[in-house]
PDB file of C-alpha atoms in Angstrom:
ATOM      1  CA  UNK A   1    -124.667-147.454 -77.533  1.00  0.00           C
ATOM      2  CA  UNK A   2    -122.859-145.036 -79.916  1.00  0.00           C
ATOM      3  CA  UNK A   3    -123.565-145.661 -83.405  1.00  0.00           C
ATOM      4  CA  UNK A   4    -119.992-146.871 -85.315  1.00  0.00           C
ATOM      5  CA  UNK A   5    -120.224-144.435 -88.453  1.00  0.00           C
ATOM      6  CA  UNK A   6    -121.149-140.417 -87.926  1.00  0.00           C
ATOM      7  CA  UNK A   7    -123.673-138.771 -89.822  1.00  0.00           C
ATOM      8  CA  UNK A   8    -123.646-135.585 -91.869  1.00  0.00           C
ATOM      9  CA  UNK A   9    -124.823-133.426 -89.092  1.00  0.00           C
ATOM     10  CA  UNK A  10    -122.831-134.758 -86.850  1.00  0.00           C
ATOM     11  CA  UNK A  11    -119.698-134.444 -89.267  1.00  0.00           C
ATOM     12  CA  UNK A  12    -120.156-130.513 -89.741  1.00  0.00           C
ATOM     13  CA  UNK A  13    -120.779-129.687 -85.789  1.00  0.00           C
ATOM     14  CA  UNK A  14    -117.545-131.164 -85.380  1.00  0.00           C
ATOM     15  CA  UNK A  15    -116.178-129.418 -87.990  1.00  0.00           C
ATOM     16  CA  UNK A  16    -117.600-125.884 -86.808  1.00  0.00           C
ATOM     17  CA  UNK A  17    -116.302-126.882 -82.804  1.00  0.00           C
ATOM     18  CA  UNK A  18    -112.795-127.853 -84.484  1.00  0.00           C
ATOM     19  CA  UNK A  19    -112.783-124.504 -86.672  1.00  0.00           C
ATOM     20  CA  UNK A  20    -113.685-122.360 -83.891  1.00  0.00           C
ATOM     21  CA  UNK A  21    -111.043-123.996 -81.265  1.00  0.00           C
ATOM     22  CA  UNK A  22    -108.443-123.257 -83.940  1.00  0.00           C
ATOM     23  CA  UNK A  23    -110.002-119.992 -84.725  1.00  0.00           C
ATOM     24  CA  UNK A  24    -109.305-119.323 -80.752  1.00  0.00           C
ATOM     25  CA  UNK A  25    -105.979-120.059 -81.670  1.00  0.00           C
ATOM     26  CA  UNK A  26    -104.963-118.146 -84.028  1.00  0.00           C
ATOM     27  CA  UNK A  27    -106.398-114.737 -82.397  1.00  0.00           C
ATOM     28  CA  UNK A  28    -104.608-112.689 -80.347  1.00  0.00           C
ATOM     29  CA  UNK A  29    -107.811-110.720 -79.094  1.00  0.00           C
ATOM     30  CA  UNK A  30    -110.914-112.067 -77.835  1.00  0.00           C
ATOM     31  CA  UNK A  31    -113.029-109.652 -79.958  1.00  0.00           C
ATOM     32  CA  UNK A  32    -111.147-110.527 -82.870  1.00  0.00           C
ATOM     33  CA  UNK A  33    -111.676-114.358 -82.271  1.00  0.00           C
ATOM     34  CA  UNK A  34    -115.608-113.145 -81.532  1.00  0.00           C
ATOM     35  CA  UNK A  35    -115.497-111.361 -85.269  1.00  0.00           C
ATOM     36  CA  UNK A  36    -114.017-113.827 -87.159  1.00  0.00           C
ATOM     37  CA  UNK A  37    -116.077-116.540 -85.330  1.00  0.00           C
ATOM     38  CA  UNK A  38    -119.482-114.669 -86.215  1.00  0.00           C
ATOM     39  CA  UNK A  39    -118.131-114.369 -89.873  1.00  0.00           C
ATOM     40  CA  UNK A  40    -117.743-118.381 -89.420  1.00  0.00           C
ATOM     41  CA  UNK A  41    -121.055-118.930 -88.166  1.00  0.00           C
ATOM     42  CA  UNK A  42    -122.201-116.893 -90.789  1.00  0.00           C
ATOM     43  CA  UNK A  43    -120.879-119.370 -93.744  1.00  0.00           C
ATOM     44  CA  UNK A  44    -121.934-122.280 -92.038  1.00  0.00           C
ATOM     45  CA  UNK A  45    -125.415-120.718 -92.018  1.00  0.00           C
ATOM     46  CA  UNK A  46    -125.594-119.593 -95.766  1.00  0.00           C
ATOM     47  CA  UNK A  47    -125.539-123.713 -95.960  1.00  0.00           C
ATOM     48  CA  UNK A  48    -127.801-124.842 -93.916  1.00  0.00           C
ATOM     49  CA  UNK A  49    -130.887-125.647 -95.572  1.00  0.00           C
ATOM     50  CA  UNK A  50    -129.015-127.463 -98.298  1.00  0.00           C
ATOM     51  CA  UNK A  51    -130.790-130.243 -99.122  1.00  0.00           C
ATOM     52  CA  UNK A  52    -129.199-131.714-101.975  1.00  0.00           C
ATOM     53  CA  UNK A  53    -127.024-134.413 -99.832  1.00  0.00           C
ATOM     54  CA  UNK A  54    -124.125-134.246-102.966  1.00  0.00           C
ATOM     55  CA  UNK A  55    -123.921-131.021-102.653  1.00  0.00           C
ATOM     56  CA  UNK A  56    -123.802-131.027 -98.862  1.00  0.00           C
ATOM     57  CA  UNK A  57    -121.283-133.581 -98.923  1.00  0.00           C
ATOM     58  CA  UNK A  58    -119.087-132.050-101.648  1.00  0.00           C
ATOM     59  CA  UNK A  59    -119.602-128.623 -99.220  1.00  0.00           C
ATOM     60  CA  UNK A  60    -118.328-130.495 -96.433  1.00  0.00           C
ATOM     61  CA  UNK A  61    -115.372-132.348 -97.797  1.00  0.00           C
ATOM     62  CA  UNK A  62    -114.834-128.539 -99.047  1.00  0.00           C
ATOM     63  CA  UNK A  63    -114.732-127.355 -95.665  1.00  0.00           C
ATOM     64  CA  UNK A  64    -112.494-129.841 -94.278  1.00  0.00           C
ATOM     65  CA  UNK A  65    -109.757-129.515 -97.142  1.00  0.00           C
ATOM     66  CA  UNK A  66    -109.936-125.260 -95.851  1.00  0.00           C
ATOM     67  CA  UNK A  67    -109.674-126.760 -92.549  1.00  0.00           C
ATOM     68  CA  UNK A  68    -106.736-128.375 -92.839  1.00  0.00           C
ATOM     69  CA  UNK A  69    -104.660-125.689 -94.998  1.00  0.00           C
ATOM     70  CA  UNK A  70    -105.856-123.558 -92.284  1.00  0.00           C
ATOM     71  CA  UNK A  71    -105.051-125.034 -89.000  1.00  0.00           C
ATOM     72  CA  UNK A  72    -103.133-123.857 -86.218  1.00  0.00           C
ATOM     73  CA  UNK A  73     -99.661-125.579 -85.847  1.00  0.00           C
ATOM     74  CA  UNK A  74     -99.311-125.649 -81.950  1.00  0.00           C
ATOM     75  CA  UNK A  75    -103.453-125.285 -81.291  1.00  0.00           C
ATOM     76  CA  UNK A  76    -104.287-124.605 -77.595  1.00  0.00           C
ATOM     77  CA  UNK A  77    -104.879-128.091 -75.728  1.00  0.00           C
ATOM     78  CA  UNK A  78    -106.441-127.685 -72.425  1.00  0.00           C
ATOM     79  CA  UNK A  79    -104.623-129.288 -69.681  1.00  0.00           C
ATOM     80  CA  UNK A  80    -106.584-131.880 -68.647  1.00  0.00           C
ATOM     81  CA  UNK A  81    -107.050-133.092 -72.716  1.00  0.00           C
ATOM     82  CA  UNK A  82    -105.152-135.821 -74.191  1.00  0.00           C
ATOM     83  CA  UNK A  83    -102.036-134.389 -75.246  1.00  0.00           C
ATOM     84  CA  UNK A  84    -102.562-131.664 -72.159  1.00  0.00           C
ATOM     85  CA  UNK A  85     -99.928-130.958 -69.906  1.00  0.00           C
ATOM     86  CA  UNK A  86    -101.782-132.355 -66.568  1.00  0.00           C
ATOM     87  CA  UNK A  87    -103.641-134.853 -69.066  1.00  0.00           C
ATOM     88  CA  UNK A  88    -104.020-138.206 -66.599  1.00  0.00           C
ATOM     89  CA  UNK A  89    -101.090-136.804 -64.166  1.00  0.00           C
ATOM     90  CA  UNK A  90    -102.526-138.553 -60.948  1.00  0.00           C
ATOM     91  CA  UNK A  91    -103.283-142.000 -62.817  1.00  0.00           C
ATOM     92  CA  UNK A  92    -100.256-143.457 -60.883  1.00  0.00           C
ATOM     93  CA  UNK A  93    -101.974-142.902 -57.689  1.00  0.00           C
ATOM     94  CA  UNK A  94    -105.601-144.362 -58.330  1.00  0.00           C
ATOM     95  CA  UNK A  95    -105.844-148.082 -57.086  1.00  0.00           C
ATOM     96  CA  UNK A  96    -107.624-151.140 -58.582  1.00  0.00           C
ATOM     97  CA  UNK A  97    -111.098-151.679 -57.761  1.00  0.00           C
ATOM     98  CA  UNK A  98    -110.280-155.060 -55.506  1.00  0.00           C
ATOM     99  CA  UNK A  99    -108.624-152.693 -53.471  1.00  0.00           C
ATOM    100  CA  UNK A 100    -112.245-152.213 -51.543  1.00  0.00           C
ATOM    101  CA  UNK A 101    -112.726-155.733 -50.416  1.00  0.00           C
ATOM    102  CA  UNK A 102    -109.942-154.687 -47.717  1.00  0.00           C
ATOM    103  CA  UNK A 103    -112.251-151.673 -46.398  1.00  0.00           C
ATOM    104  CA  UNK A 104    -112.671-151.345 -42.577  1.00  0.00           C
ATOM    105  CA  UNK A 105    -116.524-151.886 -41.937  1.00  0.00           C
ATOM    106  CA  UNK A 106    -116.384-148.282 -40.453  1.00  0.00           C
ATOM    107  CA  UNK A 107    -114.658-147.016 -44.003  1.00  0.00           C
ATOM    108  CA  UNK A 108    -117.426-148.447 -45.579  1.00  0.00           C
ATOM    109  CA  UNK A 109    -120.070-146.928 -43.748  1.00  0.00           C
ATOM    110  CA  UNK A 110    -118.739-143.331 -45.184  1.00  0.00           C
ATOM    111  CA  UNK A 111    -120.041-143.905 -49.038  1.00  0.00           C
ATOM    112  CA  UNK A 112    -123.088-146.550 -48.106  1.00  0.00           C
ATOM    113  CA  UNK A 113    -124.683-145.805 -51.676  1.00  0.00           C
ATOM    114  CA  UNK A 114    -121.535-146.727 -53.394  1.00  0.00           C
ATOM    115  CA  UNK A 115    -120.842-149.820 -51.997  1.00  0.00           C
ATOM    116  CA  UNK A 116    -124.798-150.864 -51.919  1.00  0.00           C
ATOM    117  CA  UNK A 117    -124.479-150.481 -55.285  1.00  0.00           C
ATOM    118  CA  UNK A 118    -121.244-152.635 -55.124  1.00  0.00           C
ATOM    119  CA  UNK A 119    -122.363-155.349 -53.644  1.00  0.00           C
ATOM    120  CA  UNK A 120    -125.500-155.556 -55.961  1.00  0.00           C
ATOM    121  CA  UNK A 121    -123.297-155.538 -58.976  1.00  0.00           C
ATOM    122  CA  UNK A 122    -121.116-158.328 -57.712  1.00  0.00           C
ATOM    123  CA  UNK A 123    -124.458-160.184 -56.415  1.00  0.00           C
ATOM    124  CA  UNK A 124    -125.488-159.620 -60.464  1.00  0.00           C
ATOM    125  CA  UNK A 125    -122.353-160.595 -61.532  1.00  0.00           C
ATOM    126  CA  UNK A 126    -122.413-164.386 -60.149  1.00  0.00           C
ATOM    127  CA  UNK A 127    -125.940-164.785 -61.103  1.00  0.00           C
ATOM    128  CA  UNK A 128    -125.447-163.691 -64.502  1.00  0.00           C
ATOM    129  CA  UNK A 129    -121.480-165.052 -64.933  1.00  0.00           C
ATOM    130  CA  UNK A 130    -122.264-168.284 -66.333  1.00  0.00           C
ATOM    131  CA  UNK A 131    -125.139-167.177 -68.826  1.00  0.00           C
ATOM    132  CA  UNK A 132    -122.765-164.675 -70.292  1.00  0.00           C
ATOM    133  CA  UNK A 133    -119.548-167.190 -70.431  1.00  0.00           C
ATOM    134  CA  UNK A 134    -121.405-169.075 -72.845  1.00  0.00           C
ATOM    135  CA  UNK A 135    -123.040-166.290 -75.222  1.00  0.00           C
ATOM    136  CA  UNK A 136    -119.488-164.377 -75.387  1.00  0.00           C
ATOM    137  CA  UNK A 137    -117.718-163.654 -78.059  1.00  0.00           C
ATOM    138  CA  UNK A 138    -114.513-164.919 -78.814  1.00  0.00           C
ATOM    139  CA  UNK A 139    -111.521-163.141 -77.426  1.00  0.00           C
ATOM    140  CA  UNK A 140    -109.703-160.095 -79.281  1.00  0.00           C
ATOM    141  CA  UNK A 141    -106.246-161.818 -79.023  1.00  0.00           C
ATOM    142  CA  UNK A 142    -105.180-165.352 -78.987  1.00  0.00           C
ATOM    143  CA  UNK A 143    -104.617-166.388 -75.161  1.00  0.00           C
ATOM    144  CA  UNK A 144    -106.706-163.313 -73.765  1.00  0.00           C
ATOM    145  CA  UNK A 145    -110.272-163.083 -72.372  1.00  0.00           C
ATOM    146  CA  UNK A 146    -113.286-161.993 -74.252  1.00  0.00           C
ATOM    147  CA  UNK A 147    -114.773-158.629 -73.610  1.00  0.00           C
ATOM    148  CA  UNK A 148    -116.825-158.865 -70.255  1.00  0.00           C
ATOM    149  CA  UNK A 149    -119.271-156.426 -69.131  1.00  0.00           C
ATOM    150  CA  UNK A 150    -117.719-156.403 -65.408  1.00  0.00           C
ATOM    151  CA  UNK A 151    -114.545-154.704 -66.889  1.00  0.00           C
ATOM    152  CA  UNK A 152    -116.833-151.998 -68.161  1.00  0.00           C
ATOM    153  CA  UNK A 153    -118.604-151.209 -65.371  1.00  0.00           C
ATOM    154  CA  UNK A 154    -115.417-150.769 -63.250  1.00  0.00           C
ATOM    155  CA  UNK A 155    -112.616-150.147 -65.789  1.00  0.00           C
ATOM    156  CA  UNK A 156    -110.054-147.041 -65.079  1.00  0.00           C
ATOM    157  CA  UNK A 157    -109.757-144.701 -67.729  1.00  0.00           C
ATOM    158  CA  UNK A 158    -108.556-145.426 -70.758  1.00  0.00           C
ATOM    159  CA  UNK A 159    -104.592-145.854 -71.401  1.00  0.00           C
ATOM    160  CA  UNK A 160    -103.250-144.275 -74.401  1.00  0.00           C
ATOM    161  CA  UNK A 161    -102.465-147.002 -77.203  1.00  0.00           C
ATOM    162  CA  UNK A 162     -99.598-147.414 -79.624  1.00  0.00           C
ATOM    163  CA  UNK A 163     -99.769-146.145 -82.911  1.00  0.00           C
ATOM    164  CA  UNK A 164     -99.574-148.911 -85.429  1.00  0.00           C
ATOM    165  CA  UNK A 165     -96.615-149.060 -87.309  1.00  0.00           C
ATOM    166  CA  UNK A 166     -95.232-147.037 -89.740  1.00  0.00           C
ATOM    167  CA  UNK A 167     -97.537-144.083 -88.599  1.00  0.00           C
ATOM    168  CA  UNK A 168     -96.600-140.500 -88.641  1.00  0.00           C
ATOM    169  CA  UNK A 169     -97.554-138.041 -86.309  1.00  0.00           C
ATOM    170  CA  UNK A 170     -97.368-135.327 -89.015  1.00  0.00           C
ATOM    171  CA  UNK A 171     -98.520-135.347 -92.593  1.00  0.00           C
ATOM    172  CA  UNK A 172     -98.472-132.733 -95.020  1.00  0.00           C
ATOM    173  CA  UNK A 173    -101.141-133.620 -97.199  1.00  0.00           C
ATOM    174  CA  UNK A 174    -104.765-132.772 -97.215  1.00  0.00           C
ATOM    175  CA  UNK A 175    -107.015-135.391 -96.091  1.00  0.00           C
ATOM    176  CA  UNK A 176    -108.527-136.029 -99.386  1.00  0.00           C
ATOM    177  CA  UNK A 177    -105.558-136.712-101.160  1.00  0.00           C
ATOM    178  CA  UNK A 178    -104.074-138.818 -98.527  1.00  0.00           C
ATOM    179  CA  UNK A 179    -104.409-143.057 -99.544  1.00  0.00           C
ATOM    180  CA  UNK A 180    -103.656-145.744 -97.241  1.00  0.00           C
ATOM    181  CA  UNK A 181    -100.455-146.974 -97.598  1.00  0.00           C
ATOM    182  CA  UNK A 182    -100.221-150.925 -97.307  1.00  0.00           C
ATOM    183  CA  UNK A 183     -96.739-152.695 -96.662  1.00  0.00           C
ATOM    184  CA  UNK A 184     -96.351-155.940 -98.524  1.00  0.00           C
ATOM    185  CA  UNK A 185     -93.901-158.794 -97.143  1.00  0.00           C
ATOM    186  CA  UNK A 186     -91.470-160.014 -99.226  1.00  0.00           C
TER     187      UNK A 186
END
């Protein structure tokens, strides 16, 4: 299960990958991109045995600030990415999973590990149903069903989901000086 907060480690690898895919961006050559991107490497190295975590943290909140005054405009986004070009293009034709109940025996007999392992989930899932009913917990929206590990096993990928509201897609301001903004009702 993934862990809900990152660490510090985990904070400046993503921070390198990011720097380096907007690195790629901004070059026009590859063995400029390589130069610049060993000059990179090179500063996140002069860092690395930092072991005063203050200092480490005040180095990366540093390096993210750079980051973002930095930053490519229109960055390259592979196609199949979110926000890609071909990013989940043939979703419309994928069918739900109940859609296998109505297999021909001899369709069937084409993927036998898949649908051994089918029927052993659903055999799992009506031993187990009523044990997890009761230890679930309660539902994410008034009227809806609780999370159920079923849905996980088989779920499609995952549909892109509304911003909340008064989001903007582009902000000006560094992250550190950004601050939540809260809307009161009056």
């Amino acid at each position: 299960m993934a862990s809900a907060f990152l660490t510090h480690h985990q904070k400046v690898l993503r921070l390198y990958k990011k720097s380096l895919r907007h690195l790629e961006s901004w070059s026009d050559n590859r063995h400029d991109y390589r130069f610049h991107a060993c000059v990179l490497r090179g500063r996140f190295d002069d860092n690395l045995a930092e072991k005063d975590m203050v200092k480490a943290t005040m180095l990366l909140k540093t390096g993210e600030e750079e980051f973002w005054t930095k930053q490519h405009p229109a960055p390259y986004i592979f196609p199949d990415s979110p926000g890609g070009t071909s990013y989940e293009r043939y979703e419309c034709y994928k069918v739900p999973e109940w859609v296998l109940e109505h297999w021909h025996p001899s369709e069937k007999a084409v993927y036998p590990d898949y649908f051994s392992k089918r029927e052993q989930w659903k055999k799992l899932r009506l031993e187990s149903w009523d044990k997890e009913t009761e230890a679930l917990p309660p539902a994410r929206i008034d009227g809806d069903l609780p999370p159920l590990w079923w849905q996980i096993v088989t779920r499609p990928r995952a549909k892109a989901h509304k911003p909340p509201p008064g989001w903007k897609a582009i902000s000006t301001t560094p992250p550190s000086a950004r601050t939540p903004s809260v809307k009161k009702d009056l």
